[in-house]
Short mmCIF file of C-alpha atoms and ligand atoms in Angstrom, two decimals:
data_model
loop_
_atom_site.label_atom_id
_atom_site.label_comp_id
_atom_site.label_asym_id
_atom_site.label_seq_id
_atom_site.Cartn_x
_atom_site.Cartn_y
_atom_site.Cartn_z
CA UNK A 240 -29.33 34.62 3.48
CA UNK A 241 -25.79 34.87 4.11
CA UNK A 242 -25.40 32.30 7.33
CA UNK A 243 -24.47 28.92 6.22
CA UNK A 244 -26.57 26.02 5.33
CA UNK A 245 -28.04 24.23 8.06
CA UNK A 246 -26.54 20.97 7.51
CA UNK A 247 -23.11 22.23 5.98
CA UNK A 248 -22.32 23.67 9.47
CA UNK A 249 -22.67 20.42 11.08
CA UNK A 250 -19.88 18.90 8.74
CA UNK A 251 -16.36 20.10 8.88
CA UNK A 252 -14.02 20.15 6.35
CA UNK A 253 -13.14 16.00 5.29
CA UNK A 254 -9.89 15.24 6.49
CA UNK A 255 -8.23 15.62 3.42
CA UNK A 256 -9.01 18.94 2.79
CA UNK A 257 -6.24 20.16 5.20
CA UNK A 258 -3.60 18.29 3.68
CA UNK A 259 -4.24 18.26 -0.15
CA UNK A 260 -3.60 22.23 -0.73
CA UNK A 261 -0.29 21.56 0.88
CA UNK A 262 0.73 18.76 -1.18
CA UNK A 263 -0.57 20.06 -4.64
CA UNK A 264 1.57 22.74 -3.68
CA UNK A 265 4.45 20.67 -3.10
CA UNK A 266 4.08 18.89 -6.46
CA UNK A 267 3.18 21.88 -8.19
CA UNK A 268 7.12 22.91 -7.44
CA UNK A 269 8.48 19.36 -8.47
CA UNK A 270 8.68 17.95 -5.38
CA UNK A 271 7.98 13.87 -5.15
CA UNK A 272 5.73 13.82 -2.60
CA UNK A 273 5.31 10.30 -1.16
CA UNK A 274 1.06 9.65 -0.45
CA UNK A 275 0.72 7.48 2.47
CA UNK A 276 -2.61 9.48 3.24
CA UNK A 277 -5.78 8.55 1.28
CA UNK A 278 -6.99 5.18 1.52
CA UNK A 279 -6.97 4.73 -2.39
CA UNK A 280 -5.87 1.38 -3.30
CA UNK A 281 -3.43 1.73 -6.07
CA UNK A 282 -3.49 -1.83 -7.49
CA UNK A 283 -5.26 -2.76 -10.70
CA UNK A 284 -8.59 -4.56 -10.60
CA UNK A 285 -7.85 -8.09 -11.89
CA UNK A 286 -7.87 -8.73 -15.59
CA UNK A 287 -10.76 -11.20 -15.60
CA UNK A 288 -13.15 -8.64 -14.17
CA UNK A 289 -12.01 -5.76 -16.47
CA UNK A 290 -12.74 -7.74 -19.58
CA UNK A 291 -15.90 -9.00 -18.29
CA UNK A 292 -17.00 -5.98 -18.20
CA UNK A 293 -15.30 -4.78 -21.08
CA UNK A 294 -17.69 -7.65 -22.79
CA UNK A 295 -21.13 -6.42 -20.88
CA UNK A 296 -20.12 -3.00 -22.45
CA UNK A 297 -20.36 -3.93 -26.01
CA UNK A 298 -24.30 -5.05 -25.58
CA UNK A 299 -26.22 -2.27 -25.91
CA UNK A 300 -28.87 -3.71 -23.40
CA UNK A 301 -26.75 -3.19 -20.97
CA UNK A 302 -27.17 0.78 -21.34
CA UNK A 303 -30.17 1.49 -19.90
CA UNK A 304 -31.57 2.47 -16.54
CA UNK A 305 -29.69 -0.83 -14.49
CA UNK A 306 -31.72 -1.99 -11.14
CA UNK A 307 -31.64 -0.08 -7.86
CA UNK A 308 -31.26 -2.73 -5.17
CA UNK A 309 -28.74 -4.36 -7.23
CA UNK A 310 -29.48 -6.97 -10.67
CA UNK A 311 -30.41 -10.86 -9.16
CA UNK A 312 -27.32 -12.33 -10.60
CA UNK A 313 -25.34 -9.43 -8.25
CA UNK A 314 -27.32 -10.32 -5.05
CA UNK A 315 -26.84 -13.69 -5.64
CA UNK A 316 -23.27 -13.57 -6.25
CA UNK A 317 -23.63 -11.70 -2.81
CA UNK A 318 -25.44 -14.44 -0.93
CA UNK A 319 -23.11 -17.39 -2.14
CA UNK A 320 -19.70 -15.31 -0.64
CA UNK A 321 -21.95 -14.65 2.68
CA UNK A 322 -22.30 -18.60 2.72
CA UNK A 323 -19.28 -19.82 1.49
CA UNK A 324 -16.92 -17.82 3.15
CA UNK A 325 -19.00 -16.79 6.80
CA UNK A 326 -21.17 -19.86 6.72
CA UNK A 327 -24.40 -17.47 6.95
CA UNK A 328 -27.11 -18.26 4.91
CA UNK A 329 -28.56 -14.99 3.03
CA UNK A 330 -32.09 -14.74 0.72
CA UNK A 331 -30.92 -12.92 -2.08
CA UNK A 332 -34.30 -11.38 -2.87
CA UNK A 333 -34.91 -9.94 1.05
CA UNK A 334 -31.67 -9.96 3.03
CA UNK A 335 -29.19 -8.18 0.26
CA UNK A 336 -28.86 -4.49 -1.55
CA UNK A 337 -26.18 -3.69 -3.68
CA UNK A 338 -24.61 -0.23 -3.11
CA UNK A 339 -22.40 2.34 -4.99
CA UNK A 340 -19.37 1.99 -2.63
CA UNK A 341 -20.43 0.73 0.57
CA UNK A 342 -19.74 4.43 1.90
CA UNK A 343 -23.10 5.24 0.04
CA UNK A 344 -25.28 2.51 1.64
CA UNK A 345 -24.38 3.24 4.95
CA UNK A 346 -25.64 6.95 4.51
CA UNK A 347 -28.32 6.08 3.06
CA UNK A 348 -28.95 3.41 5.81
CA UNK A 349 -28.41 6.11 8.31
CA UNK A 350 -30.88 8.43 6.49
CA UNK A 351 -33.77 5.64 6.16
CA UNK A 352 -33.45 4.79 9.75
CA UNK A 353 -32.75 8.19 11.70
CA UNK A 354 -34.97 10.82 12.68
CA UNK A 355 -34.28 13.79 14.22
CA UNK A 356 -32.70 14.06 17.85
CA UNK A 357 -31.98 10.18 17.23
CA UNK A 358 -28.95 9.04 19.46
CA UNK A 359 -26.31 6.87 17.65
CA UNK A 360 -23.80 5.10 19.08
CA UNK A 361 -20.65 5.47 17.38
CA UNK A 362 -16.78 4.22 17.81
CA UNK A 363 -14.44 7.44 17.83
CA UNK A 364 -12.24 7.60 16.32
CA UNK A 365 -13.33 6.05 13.12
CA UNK A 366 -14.27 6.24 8.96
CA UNK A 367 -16.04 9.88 9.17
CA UNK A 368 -19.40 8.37 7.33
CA UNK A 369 -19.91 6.36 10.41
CA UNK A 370 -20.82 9.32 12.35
CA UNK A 371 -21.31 11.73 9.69
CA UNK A 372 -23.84 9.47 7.76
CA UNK A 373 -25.93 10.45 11.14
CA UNK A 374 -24.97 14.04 11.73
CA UNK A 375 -26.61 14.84 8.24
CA UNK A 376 -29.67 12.63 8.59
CA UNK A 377 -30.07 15.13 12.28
CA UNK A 378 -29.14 12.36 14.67
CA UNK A 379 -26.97 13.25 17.66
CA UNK A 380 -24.09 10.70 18.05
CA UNK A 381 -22.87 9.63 21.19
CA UNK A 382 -18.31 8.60 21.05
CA UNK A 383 -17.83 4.92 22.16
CA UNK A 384 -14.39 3.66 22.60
CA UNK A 385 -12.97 1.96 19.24
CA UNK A 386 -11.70 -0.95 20.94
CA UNK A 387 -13.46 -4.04 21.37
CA UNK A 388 -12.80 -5.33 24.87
CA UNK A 389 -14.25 -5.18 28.28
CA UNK A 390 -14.61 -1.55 28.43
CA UNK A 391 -16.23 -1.72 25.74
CA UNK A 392 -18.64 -3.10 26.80
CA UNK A 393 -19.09 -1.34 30.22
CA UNK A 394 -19.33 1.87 27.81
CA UNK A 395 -21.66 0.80 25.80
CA UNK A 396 -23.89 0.14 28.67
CA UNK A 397 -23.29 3.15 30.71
CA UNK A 398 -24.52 4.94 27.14
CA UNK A 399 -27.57 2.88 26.86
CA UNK A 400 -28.37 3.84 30.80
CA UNK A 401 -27.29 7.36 30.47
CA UNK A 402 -29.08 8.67 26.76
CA UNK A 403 -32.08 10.15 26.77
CA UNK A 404 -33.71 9.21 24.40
CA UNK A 405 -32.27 5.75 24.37
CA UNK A 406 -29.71 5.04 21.13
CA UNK A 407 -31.18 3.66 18.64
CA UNK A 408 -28.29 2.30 17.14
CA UNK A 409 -25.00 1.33 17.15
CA UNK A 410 -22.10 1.38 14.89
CA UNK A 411 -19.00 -1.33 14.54
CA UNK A 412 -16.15 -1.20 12.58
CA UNK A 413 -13.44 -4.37 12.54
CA UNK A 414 -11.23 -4.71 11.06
CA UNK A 415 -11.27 -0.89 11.70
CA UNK A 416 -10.68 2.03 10.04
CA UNK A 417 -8.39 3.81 11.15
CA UNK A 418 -7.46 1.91 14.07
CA UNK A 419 -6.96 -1.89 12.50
CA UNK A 420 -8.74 -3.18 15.73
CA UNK A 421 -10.28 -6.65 15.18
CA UNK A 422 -12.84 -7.95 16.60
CA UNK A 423 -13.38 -12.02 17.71
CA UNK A 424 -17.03 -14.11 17.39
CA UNK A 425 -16.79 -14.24 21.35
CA UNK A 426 -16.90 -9.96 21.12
CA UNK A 427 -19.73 -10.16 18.71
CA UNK A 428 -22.03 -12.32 20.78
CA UNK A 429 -21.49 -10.21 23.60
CA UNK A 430 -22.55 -7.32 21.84
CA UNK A 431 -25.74 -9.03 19.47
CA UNK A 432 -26.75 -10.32 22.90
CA UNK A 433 -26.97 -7.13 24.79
CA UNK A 434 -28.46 -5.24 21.96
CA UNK A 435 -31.30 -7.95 21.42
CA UNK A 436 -32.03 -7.53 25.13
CA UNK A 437 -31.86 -3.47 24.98
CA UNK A 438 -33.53 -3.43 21.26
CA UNK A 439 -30.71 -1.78 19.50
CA UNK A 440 -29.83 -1.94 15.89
CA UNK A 441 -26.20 -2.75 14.74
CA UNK A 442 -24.87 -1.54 11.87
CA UNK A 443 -21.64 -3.42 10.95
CA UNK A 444 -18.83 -2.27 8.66
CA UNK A 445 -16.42 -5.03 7.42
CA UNK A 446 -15.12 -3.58 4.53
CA UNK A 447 -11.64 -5.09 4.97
CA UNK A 448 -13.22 -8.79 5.57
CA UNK A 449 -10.66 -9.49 3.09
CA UNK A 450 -7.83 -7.79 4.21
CA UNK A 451 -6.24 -9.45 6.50
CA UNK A 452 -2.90 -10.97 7.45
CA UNK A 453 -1.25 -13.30 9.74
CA UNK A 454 -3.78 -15.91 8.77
CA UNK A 455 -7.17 -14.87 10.84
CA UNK A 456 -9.62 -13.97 8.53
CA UNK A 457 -12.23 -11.02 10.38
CA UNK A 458 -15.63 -12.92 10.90
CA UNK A 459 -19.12 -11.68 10.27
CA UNK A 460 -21.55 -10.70 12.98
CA UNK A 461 -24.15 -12.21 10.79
CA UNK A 462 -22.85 -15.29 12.09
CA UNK A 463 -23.71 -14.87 16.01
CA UNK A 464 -27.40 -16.64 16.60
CA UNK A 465 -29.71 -13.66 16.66
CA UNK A 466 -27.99 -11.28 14.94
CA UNK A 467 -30.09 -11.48 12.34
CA UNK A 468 -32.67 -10.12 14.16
CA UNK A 469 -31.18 -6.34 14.21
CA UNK A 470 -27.63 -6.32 12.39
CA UNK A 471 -26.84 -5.09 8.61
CA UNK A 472 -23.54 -5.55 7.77
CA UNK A 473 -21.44 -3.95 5.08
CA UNK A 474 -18.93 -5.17 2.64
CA UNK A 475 -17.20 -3.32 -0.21
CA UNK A 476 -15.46 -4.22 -3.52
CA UNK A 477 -12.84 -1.32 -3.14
CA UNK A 478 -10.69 -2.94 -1.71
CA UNK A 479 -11.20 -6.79 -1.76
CA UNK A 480 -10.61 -6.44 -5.49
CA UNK A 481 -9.02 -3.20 -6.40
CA UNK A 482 -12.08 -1.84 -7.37
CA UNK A 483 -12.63 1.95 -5.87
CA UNK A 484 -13.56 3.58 -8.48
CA UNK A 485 -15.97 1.25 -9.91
CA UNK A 486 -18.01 1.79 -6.26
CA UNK A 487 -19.69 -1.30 -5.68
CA UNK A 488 -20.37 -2.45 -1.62
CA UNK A 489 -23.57 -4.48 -0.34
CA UNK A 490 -25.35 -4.13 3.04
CA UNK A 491 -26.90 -7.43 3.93
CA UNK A 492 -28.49 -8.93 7.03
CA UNK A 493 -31.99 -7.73 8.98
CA UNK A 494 -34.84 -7.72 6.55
CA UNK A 495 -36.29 -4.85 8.19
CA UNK A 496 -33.15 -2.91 7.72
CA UNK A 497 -32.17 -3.75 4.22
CA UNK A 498 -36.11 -2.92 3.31
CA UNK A 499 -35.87 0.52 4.46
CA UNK A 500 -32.52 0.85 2.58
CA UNK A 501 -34.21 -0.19 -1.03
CA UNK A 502 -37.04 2.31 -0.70
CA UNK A 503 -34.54 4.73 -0.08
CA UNK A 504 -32.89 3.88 -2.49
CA UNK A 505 -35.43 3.55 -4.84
CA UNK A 506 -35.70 6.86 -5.24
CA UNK A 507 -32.25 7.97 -5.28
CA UNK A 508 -30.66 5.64 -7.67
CA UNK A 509 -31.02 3.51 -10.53
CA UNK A 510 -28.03 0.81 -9.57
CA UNK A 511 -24.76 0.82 -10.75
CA UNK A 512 -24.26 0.92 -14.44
CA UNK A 513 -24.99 -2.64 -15.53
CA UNK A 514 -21.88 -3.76 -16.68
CA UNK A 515 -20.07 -2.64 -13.31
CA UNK A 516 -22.76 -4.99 -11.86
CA UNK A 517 -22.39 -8.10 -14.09
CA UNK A 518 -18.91 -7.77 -13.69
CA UNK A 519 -18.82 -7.54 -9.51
CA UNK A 520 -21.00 -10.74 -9.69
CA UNK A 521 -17.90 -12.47 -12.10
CA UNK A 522 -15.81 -11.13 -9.47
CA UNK A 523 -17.53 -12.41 -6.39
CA UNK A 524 -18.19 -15.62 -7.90
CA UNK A 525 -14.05 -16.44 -8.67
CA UNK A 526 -11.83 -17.56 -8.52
CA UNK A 527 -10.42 -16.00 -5.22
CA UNK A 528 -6.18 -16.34 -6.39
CA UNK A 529 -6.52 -12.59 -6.75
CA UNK A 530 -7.86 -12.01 -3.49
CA UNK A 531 -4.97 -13.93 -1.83
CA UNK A 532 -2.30 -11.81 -4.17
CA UNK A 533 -4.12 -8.71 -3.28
CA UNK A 534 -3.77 -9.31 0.59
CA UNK A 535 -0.21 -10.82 0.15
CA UNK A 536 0.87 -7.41 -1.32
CA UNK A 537 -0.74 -5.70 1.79
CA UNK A 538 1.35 -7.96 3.78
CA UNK A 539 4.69 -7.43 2.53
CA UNK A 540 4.25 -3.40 2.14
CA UNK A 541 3.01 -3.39 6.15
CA UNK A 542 6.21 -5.53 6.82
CA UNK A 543 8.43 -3.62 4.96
CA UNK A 544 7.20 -0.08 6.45
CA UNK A 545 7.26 -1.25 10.51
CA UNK A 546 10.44 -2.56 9.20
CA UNK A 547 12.03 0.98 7.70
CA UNK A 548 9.97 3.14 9.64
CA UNK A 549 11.33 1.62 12.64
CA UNK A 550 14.57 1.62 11.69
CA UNK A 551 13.94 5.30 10.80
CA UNK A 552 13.03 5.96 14.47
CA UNK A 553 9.90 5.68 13.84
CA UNK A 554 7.77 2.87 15.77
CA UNK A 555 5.02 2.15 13.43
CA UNK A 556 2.37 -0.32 14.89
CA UNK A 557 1.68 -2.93 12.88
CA UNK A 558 -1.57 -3.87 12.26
CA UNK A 559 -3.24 -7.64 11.98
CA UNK A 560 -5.00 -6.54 9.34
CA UNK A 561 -6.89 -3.36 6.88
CA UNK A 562 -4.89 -1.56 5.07
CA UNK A 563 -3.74 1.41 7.71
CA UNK A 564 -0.95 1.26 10.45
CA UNK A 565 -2.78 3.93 13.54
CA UNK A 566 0.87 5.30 14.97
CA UNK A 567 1.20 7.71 17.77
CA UNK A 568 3.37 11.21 16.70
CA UNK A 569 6.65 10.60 17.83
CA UNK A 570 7.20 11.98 21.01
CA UNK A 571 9.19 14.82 20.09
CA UNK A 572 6.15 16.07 18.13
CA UNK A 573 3.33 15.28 20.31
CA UNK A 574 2.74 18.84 21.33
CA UNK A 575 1.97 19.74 17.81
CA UNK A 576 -1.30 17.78 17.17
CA UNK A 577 -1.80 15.38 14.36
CA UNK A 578 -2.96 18.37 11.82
CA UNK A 579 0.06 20.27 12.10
CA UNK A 580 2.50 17.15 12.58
CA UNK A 581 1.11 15.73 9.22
CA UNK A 582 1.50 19.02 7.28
CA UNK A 583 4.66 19.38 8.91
CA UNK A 584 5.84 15.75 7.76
CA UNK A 585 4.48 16.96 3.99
CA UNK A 586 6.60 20.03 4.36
CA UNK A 587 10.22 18.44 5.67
CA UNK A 588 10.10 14.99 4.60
CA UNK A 589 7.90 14.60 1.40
CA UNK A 590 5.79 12.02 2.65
CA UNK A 591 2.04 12.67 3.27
CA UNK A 592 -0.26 10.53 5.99
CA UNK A 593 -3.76 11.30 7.21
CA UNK A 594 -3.92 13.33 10.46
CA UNK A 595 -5.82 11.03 13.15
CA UNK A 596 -7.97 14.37 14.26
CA UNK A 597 -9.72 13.06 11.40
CA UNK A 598 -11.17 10.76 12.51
CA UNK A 599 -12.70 11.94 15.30
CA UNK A 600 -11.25 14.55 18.51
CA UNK A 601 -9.55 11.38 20.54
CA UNK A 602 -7.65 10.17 17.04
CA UNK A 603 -5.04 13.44 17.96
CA UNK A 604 -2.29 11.74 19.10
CA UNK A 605 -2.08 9.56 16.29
CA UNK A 606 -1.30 9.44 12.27
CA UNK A 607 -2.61 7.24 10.09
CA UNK A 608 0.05 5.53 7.20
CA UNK A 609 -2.05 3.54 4.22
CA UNK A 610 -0.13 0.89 1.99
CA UNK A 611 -0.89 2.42 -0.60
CA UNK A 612 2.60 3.00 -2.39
CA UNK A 613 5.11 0.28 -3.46
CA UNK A 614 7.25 -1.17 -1.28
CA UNK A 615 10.37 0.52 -2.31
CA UNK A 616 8.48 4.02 -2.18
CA UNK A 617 7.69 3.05 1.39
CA UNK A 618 11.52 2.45 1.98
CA UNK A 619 11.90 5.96 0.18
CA UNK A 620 10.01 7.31 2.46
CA UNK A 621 11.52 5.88 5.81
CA UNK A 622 14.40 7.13 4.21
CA UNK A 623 13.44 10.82 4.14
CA UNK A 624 11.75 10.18 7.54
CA UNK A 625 14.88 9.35 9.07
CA UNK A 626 16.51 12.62 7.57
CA UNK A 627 13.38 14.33 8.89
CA UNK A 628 13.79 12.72 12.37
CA UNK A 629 17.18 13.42 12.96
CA UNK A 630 17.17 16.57 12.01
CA UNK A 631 14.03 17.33 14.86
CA UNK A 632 15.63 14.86 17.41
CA UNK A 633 14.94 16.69 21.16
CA UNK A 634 14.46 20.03 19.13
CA UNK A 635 11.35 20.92 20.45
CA UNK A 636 11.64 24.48 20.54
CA UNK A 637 12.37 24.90 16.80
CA UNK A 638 9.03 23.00 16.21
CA UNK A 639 6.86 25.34 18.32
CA UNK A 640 8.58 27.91 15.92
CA UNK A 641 7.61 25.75 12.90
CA UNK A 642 4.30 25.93 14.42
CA UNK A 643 3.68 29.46 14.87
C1 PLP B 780 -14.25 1.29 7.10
C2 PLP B 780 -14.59 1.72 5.72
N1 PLP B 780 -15.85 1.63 5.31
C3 PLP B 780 -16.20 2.00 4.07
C4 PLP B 780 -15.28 2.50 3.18
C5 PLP B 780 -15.74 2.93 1.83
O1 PLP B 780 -15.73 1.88 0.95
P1 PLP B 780 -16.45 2.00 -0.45
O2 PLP B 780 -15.39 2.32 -1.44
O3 PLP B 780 -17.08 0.65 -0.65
O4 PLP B 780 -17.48 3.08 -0.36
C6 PLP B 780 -13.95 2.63 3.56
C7 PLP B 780 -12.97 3.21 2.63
O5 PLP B 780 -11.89 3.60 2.94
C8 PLP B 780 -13.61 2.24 4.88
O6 PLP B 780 -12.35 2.34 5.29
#
């Protein structure tokens, strides 16, 4: 009675839960702690979708039980960004769901499509729902390497070769989280081709098909001949417009796929609360300005912390495009691990960032910053970094101490 829960053994503690004790404490004595950690967009939604649904609110229609799969003016709204912006052509009715978050659909996706002993093919490291989403449904998931290049590919088929049974799935992630690798059309065709021939799903995550910067917006897989044949893809609202807490994604694509989702579905949920919905659709139907601003401001924070950090002595990496710059521990704090290099960095400098063990066992080496402060808070904090750095510069001994 007393041994723990089947399926709670099989998921640690989520990454945060190593770091937020700390820096509640921290604030708890007064202490300005500087959150570069969560992935929590800060901005405000735009005005015109607040007061649409501010207006949806008022009608008293709008109260009841709302539509599972998403209302037909959402899924629309849906198709006509898929066309206009990707050039892929989507039936509303068959080829889209709406989701609460697109972190929910792609559990749920995993659920309705896994059964147990399943083998999954998954990027490591990456967002923990991408594996995790399979853990829970009792699939077994099998690391592949995050980036999308040639070895990619030669590990992706030395997994096919070597699983037993063969995967039946397999997960992609660009621009990725937390690793801002991007992926090119000539990557997915590669990729859509060899899974046609070897009959493997693909479940696609593009929830930063918006954020982007340098001016090469992430394509779709969807739009690779075939792919239609065994790819979902997912797309959120959380970040695109500011809108995490309202948790609205989609998954789109494979009919098959996006069937299986809905009866899931079906019996889970009754759809976002209607006036989140009507006002996603206003949102996805434009204008876009606010989608430009939003990535603009992205832009200018990752400038501005490569910048200071750098300057800090700090070499930040900076990333073509999410929201996340993936930065190896400074050398002189290697040894300690990214778990007890980010509480360390809470501790002496004030400024919390998410520990790259979580994101999977070969994220260790690295932290992961999110612009998600203002610019001059991210200049506060490559100040205290630099106060933090030089007080640790070549003192390696004192941080084993620190350590233990
Ligand atoms: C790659 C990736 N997928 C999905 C999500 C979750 O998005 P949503 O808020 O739509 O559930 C995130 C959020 O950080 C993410 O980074």
């Amino acid at each position: 009675m007393t041994e723990e829960f089947h399926r709670i053994r099989r998921l640690p503690p989520y990454v945060f839960e190593h770091i937020n004790p700390i820096k509640a404490a921290a604030r708890a004595a007064g202490v300005d702690i500087i959150d570069l950690g969560m992935g929590n967009p800060d901005l405000p939604t735009p005005k015109h979708i607040v007061e649409k649904l501010q207006e949806t609110v008022k009608d008293p229609r709008a109260h009841r039980y709302s539509s599972s799969q998403g209302i037909p003016g959402l899924r629309k709204a849906q198709a006509s960004y898929y066309g206009r912006r990707f050039g892929v052509k989507l039936d509303p009715d068959t080829q889209v769901v709406a989701t609460l978050g697109s972190k929910e659909g792609f559990a749920n996706m995993a659920s309705a499509i896994t059964a147990p002993g399943d083998v999954v093919l998954v990027p490591n490291p990456t967002y923990p729902i991408h594996s995790f989403g399979f853990i829970m449904s009792g699939g077994v998931v099998r690391s592949m390497p995050a980036e999308p290049n040639e070895e990619f590919m030669r590990a992706l088929d030395r997994s096919v070769r070597h699983s037993i049974p063969k995967p039946i799935a397999l997960i992609l992630n660009y621009p990725a989280n937390p690793t801002a690798y991007t992926a090119d059309l000539d990557f997915y065709k590669e990729v859509v081709d060899y899974c046609r021939e070897h009959e493997i799903f693909i479940l696609s995550d593009l929830a930063y098909s918006e954020i982007y910067f340098d001016g090469t917006p992430p394509p779709s897989i969807l739009e690779i001949e075939g792919a239609m044949d065994i790819a979902v893809e997912f797309t959120s609202m959380s970040k695109t417009f500011s809108m995490p807490g309202w948790r609205m994604g989609f998954a789109v694509g494979n009919e098959r796929l996006i069937k299986a989702l809905k009866r899931v579905k079906s019996y889970l949920d009754y759809g976002a609360f209607t006036p989140i919905q009507v006002a996603a659709a206003a949102a996805l139907n434009g204008p876009d300005d606010c989608v430009a601003e939003v990535r603009n401001i992205y832009q200018h924070r990752r400038d501005v912390l490569v910048e200071s950090f750098g300057r800090a002595g700090w070499e930040v990496n900076s990333p073509p495009a999410t929201m996340f710059a993936w930065t190896p521990i400074p050398d002189q704090f290697a040894h300690l691990g990214s778990l007890e290099f980010a509480k360390l960095l809470i501790k002496e400098a004030d400024v919390a960032v998410a520990p790259g063990l979580g994101f999977g066992e070969y994220g260790d080496n690295y932290v992961r910053i999110a612009l998600v402060e203002n610019e001059q808070r991210i200049r506060q904090a490559a100040r205290n970094v630099k106060r933090f750095m030089q007080k640790h510069g070549g003192m390696g001994d004192n941080i084993v101490k620190l350590k233990s």
